[in-house]
Short mmCIF file of C-alpha atoms in Angstrom, two decimals:
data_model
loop_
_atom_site.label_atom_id
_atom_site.label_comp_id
_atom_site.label_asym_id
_atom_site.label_seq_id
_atom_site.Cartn_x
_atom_site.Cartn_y
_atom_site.Cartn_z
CA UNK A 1 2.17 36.65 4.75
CA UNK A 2 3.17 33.03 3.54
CA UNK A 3 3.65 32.89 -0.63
CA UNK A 4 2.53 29.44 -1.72
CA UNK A 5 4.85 28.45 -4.26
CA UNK A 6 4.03 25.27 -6.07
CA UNK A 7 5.54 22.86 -8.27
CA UNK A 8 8.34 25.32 -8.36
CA UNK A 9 6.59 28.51 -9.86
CA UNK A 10 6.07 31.58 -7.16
CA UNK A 11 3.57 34.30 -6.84
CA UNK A 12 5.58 38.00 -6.69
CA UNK A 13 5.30 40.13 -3.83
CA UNK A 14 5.88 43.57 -4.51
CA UNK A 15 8.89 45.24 -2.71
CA UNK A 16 10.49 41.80 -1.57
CA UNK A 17 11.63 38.65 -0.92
CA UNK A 18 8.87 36.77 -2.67
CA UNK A 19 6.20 37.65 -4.78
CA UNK A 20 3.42 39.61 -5.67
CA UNK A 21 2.57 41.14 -8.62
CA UNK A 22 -1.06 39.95 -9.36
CA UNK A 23 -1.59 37.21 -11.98
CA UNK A 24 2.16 37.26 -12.57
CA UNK A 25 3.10 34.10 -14.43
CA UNK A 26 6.87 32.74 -13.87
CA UNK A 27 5.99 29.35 -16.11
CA UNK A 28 8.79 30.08 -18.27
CA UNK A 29 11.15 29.89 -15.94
CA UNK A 30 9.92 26.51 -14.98
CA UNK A 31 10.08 25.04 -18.11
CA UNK A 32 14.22 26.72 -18.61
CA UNK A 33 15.27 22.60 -19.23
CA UNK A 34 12.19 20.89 -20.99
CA UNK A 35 12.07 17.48 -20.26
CA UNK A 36 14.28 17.45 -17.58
CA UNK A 37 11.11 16.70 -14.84
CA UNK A 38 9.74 14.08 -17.54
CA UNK A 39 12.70 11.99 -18.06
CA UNK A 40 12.56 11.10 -13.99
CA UNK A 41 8.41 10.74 -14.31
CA UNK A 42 9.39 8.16 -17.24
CA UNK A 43 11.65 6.60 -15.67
CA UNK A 44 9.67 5.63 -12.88
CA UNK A 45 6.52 4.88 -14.24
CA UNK A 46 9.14 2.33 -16.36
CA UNK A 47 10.06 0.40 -13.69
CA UNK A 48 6.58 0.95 -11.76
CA UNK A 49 4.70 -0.62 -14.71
CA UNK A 50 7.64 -3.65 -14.96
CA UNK A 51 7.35 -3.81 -10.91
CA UNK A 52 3.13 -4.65 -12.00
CA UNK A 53 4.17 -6.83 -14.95
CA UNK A 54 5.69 -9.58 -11.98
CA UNK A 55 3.09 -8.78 -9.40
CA UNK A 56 0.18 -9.54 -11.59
CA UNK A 57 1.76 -12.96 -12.66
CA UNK A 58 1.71 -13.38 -9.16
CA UNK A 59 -1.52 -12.70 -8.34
CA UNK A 60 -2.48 -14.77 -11.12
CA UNK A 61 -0.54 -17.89 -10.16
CA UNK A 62 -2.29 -17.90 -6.58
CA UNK A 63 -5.74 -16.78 -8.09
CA UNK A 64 -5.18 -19.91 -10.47
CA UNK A 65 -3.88 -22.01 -7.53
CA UNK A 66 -6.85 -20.76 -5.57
CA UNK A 67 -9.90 -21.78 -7.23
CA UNK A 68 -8.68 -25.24 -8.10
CA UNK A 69 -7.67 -25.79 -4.43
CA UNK A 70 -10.97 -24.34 -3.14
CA UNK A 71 -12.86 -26.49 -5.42
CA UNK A 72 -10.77 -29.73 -4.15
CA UNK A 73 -11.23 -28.67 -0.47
CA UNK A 74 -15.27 -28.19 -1.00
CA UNK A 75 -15.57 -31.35 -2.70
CA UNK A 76 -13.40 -34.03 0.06
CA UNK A 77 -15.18 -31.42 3.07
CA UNK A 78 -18.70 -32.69 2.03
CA UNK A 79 -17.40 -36.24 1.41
CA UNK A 80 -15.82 -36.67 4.79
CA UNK A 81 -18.12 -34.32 6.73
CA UNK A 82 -15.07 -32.47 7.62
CA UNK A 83 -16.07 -28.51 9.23
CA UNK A 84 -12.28 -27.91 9.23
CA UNK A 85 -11.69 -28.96 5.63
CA UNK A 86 -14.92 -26.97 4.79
CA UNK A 87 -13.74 -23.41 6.82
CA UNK A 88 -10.25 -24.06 4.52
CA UNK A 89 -12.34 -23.93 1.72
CA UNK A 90 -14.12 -20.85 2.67
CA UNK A 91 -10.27 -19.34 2.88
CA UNK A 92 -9.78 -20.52 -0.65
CA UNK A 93 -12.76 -18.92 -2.20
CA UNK A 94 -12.18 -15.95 -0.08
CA UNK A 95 -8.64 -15.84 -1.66
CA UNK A 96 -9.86 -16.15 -4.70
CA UNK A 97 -12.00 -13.10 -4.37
CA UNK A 98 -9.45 -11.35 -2.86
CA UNK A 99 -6.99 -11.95 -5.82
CA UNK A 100 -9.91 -10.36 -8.13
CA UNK A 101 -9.58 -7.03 -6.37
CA UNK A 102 -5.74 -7.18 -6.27
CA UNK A 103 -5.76 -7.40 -10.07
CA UNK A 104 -8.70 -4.51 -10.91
CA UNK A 105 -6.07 -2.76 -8.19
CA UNK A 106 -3.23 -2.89 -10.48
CA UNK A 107 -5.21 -1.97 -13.23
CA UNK A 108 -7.34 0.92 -11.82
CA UNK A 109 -3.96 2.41 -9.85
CA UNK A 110 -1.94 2.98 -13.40
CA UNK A 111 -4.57 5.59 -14.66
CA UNK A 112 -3.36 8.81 -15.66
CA UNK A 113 -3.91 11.72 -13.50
CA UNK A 114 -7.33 13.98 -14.72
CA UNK A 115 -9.30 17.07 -14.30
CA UNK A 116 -11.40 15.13 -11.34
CA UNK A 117 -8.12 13.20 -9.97
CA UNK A 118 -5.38 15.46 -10.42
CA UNK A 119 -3.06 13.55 -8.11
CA UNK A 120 -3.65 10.62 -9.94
CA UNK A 121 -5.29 7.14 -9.40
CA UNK A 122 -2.53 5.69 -6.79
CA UNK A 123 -4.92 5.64 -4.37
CA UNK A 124 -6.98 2.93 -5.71
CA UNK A 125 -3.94 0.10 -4.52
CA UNK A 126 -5.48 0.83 -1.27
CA UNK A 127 -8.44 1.28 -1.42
CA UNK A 128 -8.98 -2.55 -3.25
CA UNK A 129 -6.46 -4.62 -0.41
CA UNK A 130 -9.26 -2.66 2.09
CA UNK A 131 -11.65 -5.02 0.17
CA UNK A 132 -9.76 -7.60 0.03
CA UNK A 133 -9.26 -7.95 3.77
CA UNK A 134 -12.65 -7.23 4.19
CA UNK A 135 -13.71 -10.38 2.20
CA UNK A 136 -11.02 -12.64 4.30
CA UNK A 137 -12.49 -11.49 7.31
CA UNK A 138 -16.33 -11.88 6.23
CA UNK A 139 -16.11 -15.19 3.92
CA UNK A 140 -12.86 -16.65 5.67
CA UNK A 141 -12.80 -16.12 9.01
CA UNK A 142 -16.60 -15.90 9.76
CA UNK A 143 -17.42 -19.24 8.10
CA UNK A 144 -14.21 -20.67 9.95
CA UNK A 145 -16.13 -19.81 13.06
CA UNK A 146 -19.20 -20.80 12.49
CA UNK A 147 -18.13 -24.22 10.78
CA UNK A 148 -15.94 -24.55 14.37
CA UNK A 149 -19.15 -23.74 16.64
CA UNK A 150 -21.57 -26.16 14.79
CA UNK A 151 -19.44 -29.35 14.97
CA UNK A 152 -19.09 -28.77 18.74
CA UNK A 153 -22.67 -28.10 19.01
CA UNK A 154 -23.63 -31.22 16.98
CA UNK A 155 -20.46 -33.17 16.44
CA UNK A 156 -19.74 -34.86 12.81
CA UNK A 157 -20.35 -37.75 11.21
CA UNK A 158 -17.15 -39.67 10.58
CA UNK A 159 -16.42 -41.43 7.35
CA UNK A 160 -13.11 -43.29 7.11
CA UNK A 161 -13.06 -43.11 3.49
CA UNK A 162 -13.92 -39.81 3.24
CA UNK A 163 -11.62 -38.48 6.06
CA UNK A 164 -8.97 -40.31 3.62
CA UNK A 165 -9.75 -38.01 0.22
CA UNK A 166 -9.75 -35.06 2.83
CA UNK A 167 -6.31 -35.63 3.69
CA UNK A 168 -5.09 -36.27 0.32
CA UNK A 169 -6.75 -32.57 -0.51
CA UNK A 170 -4.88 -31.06 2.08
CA UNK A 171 -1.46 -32.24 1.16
CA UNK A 172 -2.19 -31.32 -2.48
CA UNK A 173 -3.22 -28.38 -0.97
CA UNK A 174 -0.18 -27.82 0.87
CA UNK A 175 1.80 -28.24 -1.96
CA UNK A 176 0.03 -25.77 -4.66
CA UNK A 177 -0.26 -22.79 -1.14
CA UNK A 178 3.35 -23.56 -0.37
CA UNK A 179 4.29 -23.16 -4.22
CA UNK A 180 2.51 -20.04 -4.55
CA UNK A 181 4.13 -18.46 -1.25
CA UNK A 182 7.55 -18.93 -3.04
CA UNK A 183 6.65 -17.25 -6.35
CA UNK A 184 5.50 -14.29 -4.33
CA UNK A 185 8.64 -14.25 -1.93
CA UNK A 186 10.65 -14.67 -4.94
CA UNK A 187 9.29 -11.61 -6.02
CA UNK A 188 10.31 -9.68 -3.03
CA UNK A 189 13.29 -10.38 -3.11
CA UNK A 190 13.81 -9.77 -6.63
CA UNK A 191 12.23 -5.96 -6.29
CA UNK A 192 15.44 -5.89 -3.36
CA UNK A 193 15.52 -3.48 -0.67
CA UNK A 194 14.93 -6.58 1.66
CA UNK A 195 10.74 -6.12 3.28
CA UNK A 196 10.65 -3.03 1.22
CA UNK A 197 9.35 -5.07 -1.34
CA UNK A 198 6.50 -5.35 0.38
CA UNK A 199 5.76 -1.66 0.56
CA UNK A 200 2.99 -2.86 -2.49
CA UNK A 201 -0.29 -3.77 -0.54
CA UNK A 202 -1.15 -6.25 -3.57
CA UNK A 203 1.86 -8.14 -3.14
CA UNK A 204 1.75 -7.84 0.61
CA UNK A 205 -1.64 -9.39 0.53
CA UNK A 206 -0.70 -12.34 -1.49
CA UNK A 207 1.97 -12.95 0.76
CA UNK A 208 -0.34 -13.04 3.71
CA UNK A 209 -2.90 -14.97 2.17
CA UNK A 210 -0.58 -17.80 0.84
CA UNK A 211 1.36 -17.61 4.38
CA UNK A 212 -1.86 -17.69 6.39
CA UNK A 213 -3.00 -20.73 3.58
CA UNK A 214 -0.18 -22.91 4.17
CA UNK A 215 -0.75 -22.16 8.26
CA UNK A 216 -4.60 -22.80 7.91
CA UNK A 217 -3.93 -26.05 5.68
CA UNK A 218 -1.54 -27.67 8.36
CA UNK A 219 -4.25 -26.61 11.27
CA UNK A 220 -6.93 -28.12 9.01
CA UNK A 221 -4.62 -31.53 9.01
CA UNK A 222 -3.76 -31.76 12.38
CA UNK A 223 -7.14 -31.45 13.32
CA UNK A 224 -8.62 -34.08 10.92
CA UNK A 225 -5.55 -36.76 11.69
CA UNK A 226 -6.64 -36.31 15.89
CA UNK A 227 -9.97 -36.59 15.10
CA UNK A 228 -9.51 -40.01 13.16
CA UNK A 229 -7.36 -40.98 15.66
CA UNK A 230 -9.08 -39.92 18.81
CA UNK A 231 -12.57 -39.59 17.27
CA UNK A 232 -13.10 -36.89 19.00
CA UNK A 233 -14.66 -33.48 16.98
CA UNK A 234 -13.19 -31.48 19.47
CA UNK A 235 -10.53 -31.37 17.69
CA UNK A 236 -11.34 -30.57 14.45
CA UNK A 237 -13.69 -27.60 15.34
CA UNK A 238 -10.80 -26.40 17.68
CA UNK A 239 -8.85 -26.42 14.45
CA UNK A 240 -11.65 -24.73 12.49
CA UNK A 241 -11.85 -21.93 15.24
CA UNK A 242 -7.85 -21.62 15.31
CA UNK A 243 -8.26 -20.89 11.44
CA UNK A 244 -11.00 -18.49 12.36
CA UNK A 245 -8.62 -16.18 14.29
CA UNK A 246 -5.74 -16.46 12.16
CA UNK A 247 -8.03 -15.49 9.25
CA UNK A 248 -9.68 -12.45 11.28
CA UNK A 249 -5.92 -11.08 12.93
CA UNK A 250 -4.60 -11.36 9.12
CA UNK A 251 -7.51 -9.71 7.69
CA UNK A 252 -7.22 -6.82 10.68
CA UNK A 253 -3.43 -6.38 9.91
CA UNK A 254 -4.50 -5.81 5.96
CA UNK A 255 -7.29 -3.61 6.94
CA UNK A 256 -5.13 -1.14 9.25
CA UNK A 257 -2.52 -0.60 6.80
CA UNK A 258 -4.97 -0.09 4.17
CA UNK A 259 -6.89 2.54 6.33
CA UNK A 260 -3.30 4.39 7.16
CA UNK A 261 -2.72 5.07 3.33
CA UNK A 262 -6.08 5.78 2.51
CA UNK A 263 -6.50 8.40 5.11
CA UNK A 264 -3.09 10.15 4.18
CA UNK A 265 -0.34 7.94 5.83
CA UNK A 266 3.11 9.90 5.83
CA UNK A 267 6.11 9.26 4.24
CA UNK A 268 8.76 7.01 6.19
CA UNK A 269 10.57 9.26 8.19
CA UNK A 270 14.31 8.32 6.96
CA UNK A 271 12.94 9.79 3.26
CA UNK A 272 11.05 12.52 5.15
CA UNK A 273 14.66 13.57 6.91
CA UNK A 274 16.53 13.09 3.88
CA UNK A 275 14.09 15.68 2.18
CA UNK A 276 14.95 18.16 4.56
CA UNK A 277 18.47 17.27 5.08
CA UNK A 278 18.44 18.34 1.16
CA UNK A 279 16.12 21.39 1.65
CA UNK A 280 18.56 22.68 4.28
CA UNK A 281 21.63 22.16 2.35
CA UNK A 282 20.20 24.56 -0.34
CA UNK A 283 22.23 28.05 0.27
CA UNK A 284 19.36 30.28 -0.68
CA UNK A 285 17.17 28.46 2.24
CA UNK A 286 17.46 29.92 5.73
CA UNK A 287 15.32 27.51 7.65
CA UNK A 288 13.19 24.79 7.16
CA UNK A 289 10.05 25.27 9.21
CA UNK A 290 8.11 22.09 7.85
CA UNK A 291 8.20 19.36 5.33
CA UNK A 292 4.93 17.49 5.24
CA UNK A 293 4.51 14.26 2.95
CA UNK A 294 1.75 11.55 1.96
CA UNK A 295 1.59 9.08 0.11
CA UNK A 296 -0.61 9.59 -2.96
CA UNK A 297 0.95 5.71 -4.52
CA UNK A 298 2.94 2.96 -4.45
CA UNK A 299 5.54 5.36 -6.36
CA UNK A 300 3.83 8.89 -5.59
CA UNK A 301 4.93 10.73 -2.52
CA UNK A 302 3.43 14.49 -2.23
CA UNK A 303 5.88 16.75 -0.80
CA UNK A 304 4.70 20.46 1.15
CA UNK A 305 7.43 22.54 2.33
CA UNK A 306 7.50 25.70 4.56
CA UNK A 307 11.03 27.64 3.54
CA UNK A 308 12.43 31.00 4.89
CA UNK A 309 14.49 32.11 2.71
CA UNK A 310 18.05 34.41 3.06
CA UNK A 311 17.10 38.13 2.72
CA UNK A 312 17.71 40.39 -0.16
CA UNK A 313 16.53 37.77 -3.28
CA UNK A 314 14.27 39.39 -5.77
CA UNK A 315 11.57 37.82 -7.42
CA UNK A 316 13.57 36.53 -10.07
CA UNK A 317 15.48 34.79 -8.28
CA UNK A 318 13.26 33.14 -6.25
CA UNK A 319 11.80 31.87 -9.18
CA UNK A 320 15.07 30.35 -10.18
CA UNK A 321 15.58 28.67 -6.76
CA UNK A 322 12.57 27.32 -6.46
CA UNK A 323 12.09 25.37 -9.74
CA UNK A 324 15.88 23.85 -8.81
CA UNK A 325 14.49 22.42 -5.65
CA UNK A 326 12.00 21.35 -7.46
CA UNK A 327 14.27 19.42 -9.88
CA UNK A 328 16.81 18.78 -7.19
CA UNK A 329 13.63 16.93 -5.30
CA UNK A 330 12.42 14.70 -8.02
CA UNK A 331 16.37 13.34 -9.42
CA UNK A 332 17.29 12.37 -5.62
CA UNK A 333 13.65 11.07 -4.75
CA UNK A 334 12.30 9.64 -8.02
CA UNK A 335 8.88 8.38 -5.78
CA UNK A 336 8.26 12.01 -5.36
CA UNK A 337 5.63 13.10 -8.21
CA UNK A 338 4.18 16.69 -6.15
CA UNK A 339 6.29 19.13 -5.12
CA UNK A 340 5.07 22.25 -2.80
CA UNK A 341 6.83 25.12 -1.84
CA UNK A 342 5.20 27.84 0.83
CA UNK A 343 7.96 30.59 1.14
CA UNK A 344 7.65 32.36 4.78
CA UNK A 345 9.08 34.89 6.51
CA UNK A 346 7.25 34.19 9.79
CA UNK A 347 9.71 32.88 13.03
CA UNK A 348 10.51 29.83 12.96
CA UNK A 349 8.54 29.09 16.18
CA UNK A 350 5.41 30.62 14.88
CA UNK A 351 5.84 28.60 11.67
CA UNK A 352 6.52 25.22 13.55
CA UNK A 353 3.26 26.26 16.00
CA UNK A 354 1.10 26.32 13.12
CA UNK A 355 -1.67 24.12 12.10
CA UNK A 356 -0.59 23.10 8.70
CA UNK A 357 2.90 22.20 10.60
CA UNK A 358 1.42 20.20 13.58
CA UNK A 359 -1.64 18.42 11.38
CA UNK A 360 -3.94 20.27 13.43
CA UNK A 361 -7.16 20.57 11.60
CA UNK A 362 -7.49 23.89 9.70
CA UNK A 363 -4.00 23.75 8.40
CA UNK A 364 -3.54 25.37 5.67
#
């Protein structure tokens, strides 16, 4: 019968390799190094809270950038009559919304752990880009559309003057999107690891938005400049729908990675090897049957091993073992905050067959 072992503190089993003596406590031997675990937690929440330090200025610079360029788009749309200029400035307000969430994300995702969330508040990143690429899809890339449909069903009043101011908005616009884009990939690049800076969802989202802004903007001119030149609406509301689709793909992409995490999306499987690979190495473990992970975070990886271990280790020292893989765990992998330990003794074939090893449903 499997012994859960978690955090590094066993149950005894009477006679064996693992636990049992009922409502034996082996605390004490977890705590043999106080401190030890809290230095790495520290640590990382350090640099996690200095990582949300530069993505909020972030978010701020494109919220700010937003509403002052969705204000300036509004304004030369109803001069010049313009549906494209007006769908762009549906994106802005819809990025401005958008950069709301991101920051009550950032805030709401640092809460401690409590009774009701014991895993913590990590969660709550994803949970507000869902939102957020909710509202691009419903305020952007709706209105996009239907801006697009009613100038080809009615056409649009064209205004010279107007079409003029419209233009100038756009460059500006162009300008202030294009600006914000290269705060926010300066800030990738600065957190290193290449893309894996964009492993945060809020700073991932910015990074779409301002990309899919600066793409949107330069639809939203070429379509005004051939419709001056051609007069032909056609070609704005063609450039209205195009910013439709780019809004609703974008706002898909952010949506399916936000569902992944929220519904218990794995580790990557290079950490997920290297936690076994480290497992394995250990010479008290026999075999590693499983190693299940989720992510709980943007730092906060749960862990859930299945170990058999070598025969003839009493209770004590499994006790010892486990709270040094435990330890061992959180040094090598500092985004690893839970750490669960289910010594077997089951075959390794039965072990692998099982539901908690396969993700059936019922696992335990």
């Amino acid at each position: 019968m499997p012994v859960p072992v978690a955090d590094g503190r066993p149950h005894r089993k009477a006679g064996g390799r693992v636990a049992a003596e009922a409502g034996a406590d082996t605390e004490a031997h977890a705590d043999a190094e106080p401190g030890a675990d809290a230095e790495v937690t520290a640590d990382a929440e350090a640099a996690g809270a200095k990582g949300d330090r530069h993505t909020r200025v972030t978010v701020l610079v494109a919220l700010g950038a937003n509403l002052v360029i969705a204000v300036a788009k509004a304004v030369g749309g109803v001069l010049a009559g313009s549906p494209a200029l007006l769908s762009e400035a549906a994106h802005s307000v819809a990025d401005s919304l958008n950069e709301v969430f991101l920051l009550a994300a950032l805030r709401r995702s640092r809460r401690p752990a409590d009774t009701r969330h014991p895993f913590g508040y990590g969660k709550e990143r994803f949970f507000w880009s869902l939102l957020a690429a909710v509202g691009i899809f419903v305020m952007g890339g709706c209105f996009s559309f239907f801006q697009g449909f009613e100038a080809l069903r009615g056409g649009a009043e064209e205004k010279l003057s107007g079409y003029v101011a419209g233009l100038i908005v756009l460059g500006v616009a162009l300008l202030a999107e294009g600006a914000s884009l290269l705060r926010a990939l300066y800030q990738v690049r600065r957190q290193g690891d290449g893309l894996g800076g964009l492993r945060d969802p809020a700073l991932r989202t910015v990074i779409a938005e301002d990309g899919t802004a600066v793409l949107g903007v330069s639809l939203a001119l070429a379509g005004m400049a051939l419709h001056m030149a051609t007069g032909q609406v056609v070609w704005e509301a063609s450039a209205s729908l195009a910013i439709g689709l780019l809004l609703v793909y974008v706002a898909y992409r952010l949506g399916r990675d936000a569902r992944a995490q929220l519904v218990g999306e794995a580790a990557d499987p290079e950490l997920t090897g290297r936690i076994r690979a480290l497992l394995r190495a250990q010479p008290e473990i026999d075999s590693v049957e499983a190693v299940l992970t989720m992510k709980m975070g943007l730092e906060s990886t749960l862990v859930a091993a299945r170990v058999d271990l070598m025969p003839g280790l009493d209770s004590e020292r499994v006790e010892e073992v486990a709270v040094r893989i435990k330890r061992s765990l959180a040094r090598t992998f500092p985004d690893v905050g839970q750490i669960f330990l289910d010594v077997t003794d089951r075959p390794a074939g039965e072990a692998r067959e099982s539901p908690a090893a396969t993700g059936e449903r019922g696992g335990a």
